[in-house]
Amino acid sequence: MDNFIISIGCFLVFVLIFKSFLFLYQVLRTRKQQKALLKADMPYIDKMDGRQFEIYLQVLFRHLGYHPEITKQSGDFGADLIMERDEKIVVQAKRYGYKNRVSLSAVQEVYGAKAYYRANQAWVVTNSRFTKQAKELAAACDVKLVDREDLQTLIDKINPTFKAQEIYENVTPEARKCPTCGKQLVVRQGKKGHFFGCSSFPSCCHTEQINK
């Protein structure tokens, strides 16, 4: 009986030590990821609107040896960028809140763009992550998914001299209309950074976050 109790005690101590090491590993891994995200300027990428993100990707892919062009803002047939190196690639850019996952509709759209532009490859690039359904459809349609970690890896490859902060602060977000009165929304500077405000202020006080 005494040997059994000792064995149980040793087992519990082992489990406790193992869980402690596992917790420490997870803490160190999280800190490493956070440092890498800061190096990759990801906090500024997360603040961008769709147009700013497209321009950022255009600069990034140019540094990676591609020849990217941004498509027109409307009627792009599912492609935000078209780029060439050895092959033609259509890219759909999805700048999301990083907690929101990109759905399979993005895969469907870029797959259609691949056919329309007669491209060899189709990519969806996001600062976020993808749903399970999006991953399954992408695998079936041979669409390349570039998620938050993949994007960080691409940035680290070139250690860019340009910074996401420069694009965020110097590129005007895409124009949009006020949903309250229909007037143009304009970019304004507040205590917490840029935001959209109605051009008819003060008669209309509607505001929006730029990355909404």
Short mmCIF file of C-alpha atoms in Angstrom, two decimals:
data_model
loop_
_atom_site.label_atom_id
_atom_site.label_comp_id
_atom_site.label_asym_id
_atom_site.label_seq_id
_atom_site.Cartn_x
_atom_site.Cartn_y
_atom_site.Cartn_z
CA MET A 1 0.00 0.00 0.00
CA ASP A 2 2.82 2.41 0.89
CA ASN A 3 4.53 1.79 -2.46
CA PHE A 4 1.25 2.45 -4.25
CA ILE A 5 0.76 5.77 -2.44
CA ILE A 6 4.36 6.76 -3.21
CA SER A 7 3.82 5.89 -6.88
CA ILE A 8 0.66 7.98 -7.03
CA GLY A 9 2.47 10.88 -5.37
CA CYS A 10 5.38 10.68 -7.83
CA PHE A 11 2.94 10.57 -10.73
CA LEU A 12 1.10 13.68 -9.49
CA VAL A 13 4.41 15.53 -9.03
CA PHE A 14 5.40 14.56 -12.58
CA VAL A 15 2.09 15.83 -13.96
CA LEU A 16 2.47 19.09 -12.04
CA ILE A 17 6.02 19.62 -13.33
CA PHE A 18 4.96 18.77 -16.88
CA LYS A 19 2.06 21.24 -16.78
CA SER A 20 4.37 23.92 -15.38
CA PHE A 21 6.84 23.43 -18.22
CA LEU A 22 4.00 23.44 -20.74
CA PHE A 23 2.64 26.70 -19.33
CA LEU A 24 6.10 28.28 -19.41
CA TYR A 25 6.57 27.15 -23.02
CA GLN A 26 3.24 28.68 -24.04
CA VAL A 27 4.10 31.98 -22.32
CA LEU A 28 7.50 32.17 -24.05
CA ARG A 29 5.95 31.22 -27.40
CA THR A 30 3.30 33.94 -27.05
CA ARG A 31 5.93 36.55 -26.22
CA LYS A 32 8.01 35.48 -29.22
CA GLN A 33 4.99 35.76 -31.52
CA GLN A 34 4.13 39.21 -30.14
CA LYS A 35 7.69 40.44 -30.74
CA ALA A 36 7.56 39.07 -34.29
CA LEU A 37 4.23 40.79 -34.91
CA LEU A 38 5.65 44.10 -33.75
CA LYS A 39 8.64 43.62 -36.05
CA ALA A 40 6.26 42.95 -38.92
CA ASP A 41 4.33 46.17 -38.23
CA MET A 42 1.21 44.05 -37.83
CA PRO A 43 -0.44 46.49 -35.40
CA TYR A 44 -0.46 49.14 -38.15
CA ILE A 45 -1.64 46.65 -40.76
CA ASP A 46 -4.56 45.86 -38.44
CA LYS A 47 -5.52 49.56 -38.48
CA MET A 48 -5.54 49.87 -42.28
CA ASP A 49 -8.64 49.98 -44.42
CA GLY A 50 -8.96 47.80 -47.52
CA ARG A 51 -7.34 50.28 -49.92
CA GLN A 52 -4.35 50.89 -47.67
CA PHE A 53 -3.87 47.14 -47.28
CA GLU A 54 -3.91 46.64 -51.06
CA ILE A 55 -1.21 49.31 -51.49
CA TYR A 56 0.83 47.74 -48.70
CA LEU A 57 0.66 44.35 -50.42
CA GLN A 58 1.59 45.91 -53.75
CA VAL A 59 4.77 47.32 -52.21
CA LEU A 60 5.49 44.09 -50.33
CA PHE A 61 5.14 41.84 -53.37
CA ARG A 62 7.22 44.21 -55.46
CA HIS A 63 10.03 43.78 -52.93
CA LEU A 64 9.55 40.01 -53.23
CA GLY A 65 10.26 40.15 -56.96
CA TYR A 66 6.72 40.26 -58.37
CA HIS A 67 5.21 42.88 -60.67
CA PRO A 68 1.89 43.68 -58.93
CA GLU A 69 -0.82 46.04 -60.15
CA ILE A 70 -3.90 47.05 -58.18
CA THR A 71 -7.18 46.56 -60.04
CA LYS A 72 -9.84 49.27 -60.26
CA GLN A 73 -11.92 49.76 -57.13
CA SER A 74 -15.19 48.56 -58.71
CA GLY A 75 -15.78 45.73 -61.14
CA ASP A 76 -12.56 43.94 -60.28
CA PHE A 77 -14.19 40.49 -60.73
CA GLY A 78 -12.81 39.27 -57.41
CA ALA A 79 -9.16 40.30 -57.75
CA ASP A 80 -7.60 43.23 -55.88
CA LEU A 81 -4.13 42.72 -57.33
CA ILE A 82 -2.82 41.06 -60.47
CA MET A 83 0.86 40.23 -60.42
CA GLU A 84 3.34 38.43 -62.59
CA ARG A 85 6.75 36.89 -62.20
CA ASP A 86 7.01 33.47 -63.78
CA GLU A 87 3.22 33.15 -63.83
CA LYS A 88 0.17 35.39 -63.59
CA ILE A 89 -1.37 35.46 -60.12
CA VAL A 90 -4.64 37.05 -58.99
CA VAL A 91 -4.81 38.14 -55.36
CA GLN A 92 -7.76 39.04 -53.20
CA ALA A 93 -6.76 41.13 -50.18
CA LYS A 94 -8.81 40.79 -47.01
CA ARG A 95 -7.97 43.31 -44.30
CA TYR A 96 -10.09 42.12 -41.40
CA GLY A 97 -10.19 42.60 -37.68
CA TYR A 98 -7.72 39.87 -36.79
CA LYS A 99 -10.32 38.08 -34.64
CA ASN A 100 -12.69 37.82 -37.63
CA ARG A 101 -12.02 34.88 -39.94
CA VAL A 102 -12.21 35.06 -43.74
CA SER A 103 -15.03 32.93 -45.11
CA LEU A 104 -15.25 30.70 -48.17
CA SER A 105 -16.84 33.50 -50.24
CA ALA A 106 -13.36 35.03 -50.66
CA VAL A 107 -12.13 31.73 -52.11
CA GLN A 108 -15.10 31.56 -54.47
CA GLU A 109 -14.52 35.10 -55.71
CA VAL A 110 -10.78 34.75 -56.34
CA TYR A 111 -11.34 31.39 -58.04
CA GLY A 112 -13.70 33.16 -60.45
CA ALA A 113 -11.12 35.93 -60.93
CA LYS A 114 -8.52 33.33 -61.85
CA ALA A 115 -10.70 32.21 -64.76
CA TYR A 116 -11.65 35.75 -65.80
CA TYR A 117 -8.08 37.05 -65.91
CA ARG A 118 -6.74 33.75 -67.24
CA ALA A 119 -4.29 33.53 -64.38
CA ASN A 120 -2.18 30.56 -63.37
CA GLN A 121 -2.67 30.96 -59.63
CA ALA A 122 -5.19 32.47 -57.22
CA TRP A 123 -4.32 33.72 -53.72
CA VAL A 124 -6.25 35.16 -50.81
CA VAL A 125 -4.06 37.24 -48.48
CA THR A 126 -5.28 38.39 -45.09
CA ASN A 127 -4.01 39.86 -41.84
CA SER A 128 -6.46 37.49 -40.14
CA ARG A 129 -7.16 33.76 -40.48
CA PHE A 130 -9.51 31.53 -42.47
CA THR A 131 -12.56 29.49 -41.54
CA LYS A 132 -12.46 25.71 -41.80
CA GLN A 133 -14.83 25.85 -44.81
CA ALA A 134 -12.58 28.36 -46.59
CA LYS A 135 -9.58 26.08 -46.10
CA GLU A 136 -11.46 23.06 -47.41
CA LEU A 137 -12.71 24.89 -50.50
CA ALA A 138 -9.26 26.38 -51.15
CA ALA A 139 -7.71 22.92 -51.06
CA ALA A 140 -10.32 21.62 -53.51
CA CYS A 141 -9.92 24.61 -55.88
CA ASP A 142 -6.13 24.92 -55.60
CA VAL A 143 -6.35 28.43 -54.14
CA LYS A 144 -3.40 29.54 -52.00
CA LEU A 145 -4.32 30.99 -48.61
CA VAL A 146 -1.90 33.42 -46.94
CA ASP A 147 -2.98 34.03 -43.36
CA ARG A 148 -1.64 36.24 -40.58
CA GLU A 149 1.39 34.07 -39.80
CA ASP A 150 2.18 33.54 -43.50
CA LEU A 151 2.02 37.28 -44.11
CA GLN A 152 4.38 37.86 -41.22
CA THR A 153 6.80 35.34 -42.76
CA LEU A 154 6.72 37.14 -46.11
CA ILE A 155 7.49 40.44 -44.40
CA ASP A 156 10.35 38.91 -42.44
CA LYS A 157 11.86 37.55 -45.67
CA ILE A 158 12.69 40.99 -46.99
CA ASN A 159 13.02 43.01 -43.76
CA PRO A 160 11.44 45.92 -45.65
CA THR A 161 12.81 49.43 -45.47
CA PHE A 162 9.25 50.70 -45.88
CA LYS A 163 6.96 50.50 -42.86
CA ALA A 164 3.27 49.74 -42.53
CA GLN A 165 3.01 52.88 -40.42
CA GLU A 166 4.08 55.03 -43.39
CA ILE A 167 1.35 53.63 -45.61
CA TYR A 168 -1.27 53.83 -42.86
CA GLU A 169 -0.46 57.47 -42.12
CA ASN A 170 0.15 58.72 -45.67
CA VAL A 171 -2.30 56.83 -47.89
CA THR A 172 -5.84 58.22 -47.81
CA PRO A 173 -8.42 55.52 -46.97
CA GLU A 174 -10.98 54.61 -49.62
CA ALA A 175 -13.81 57.12 -49.87
CA ARG A 176 -17.21 56.11 -48.61
CA LYS A 177 -20.64 57.64 -48.06
CA CYS A 178 -22.35 58.41 -44.78
CA PRO A 179 -25.10 55.83 -44.11
CA THR A 180 -27.07 58.44 -42.16
CA CYS A 181 -27.35 61.34 -44.63
CA GLY A 182 -25.65 60.09 -47.82
CA LYS A 183 -22.93 62.76 -47.83
CA GLN A 184 -19.24 61.96 -48.32
CA LEU A 185 -17.29 60.70 -45.33
CA VAL A 186 -13.93 62.41 -44.86
CA VAL A 187 -10.84 61.41 -42.90
CA ARG A 188 -10.33 63.30 -39.67
CA GLN A 189 -7.70 63.17 -36.95
CA GLY A 190 -8.76 62.36 -33.40
CA LYS A 191 -7.02 61.64 -30.11
CA LYS A 192 -6.88 57.92 -30.98
CA GLY A 193 -5.84 58.36 -34.63
CA HIS A 194 -7.65 58.78 -37.94
CA PHE A 195 -11.38 58.19 -38.31
CA PHE A 196 -14.17 58.82 -40.82
CA GLY A 197 -16.51 61.73 -40.11
CA CYS A 198 -19.43 63.04 -42.11
CA SER A 199 -18.60 66.02 -44.34
CA SER A 200 -21.88 67.67 -43.34
CA PHE A 201 -20.82 67.94 -39.68
CA PRO A 202 -22.23 69.44 -37.44
CA SER A 203 -25.63 68.81 -39.02
CA CYS A 204 -24.70 65.10 -39.16
CA CYS A 205 -22.40 63.66 -36.49
CA HIS A 206 -21.91 60.16 -37.92
CA THR A 207 -18.41 58.71 -37.44
CA GLU A 208 -16.77 55.38 -38.31
CA GLN A 209 -13.51 53.65 -37.62
CA ILE A 210 -11.30 53.55 -40.70
CA ASN A 211 -10.80 49.80 -40.46
CA LYS A 212 -14.49 49.08 -39.99
#
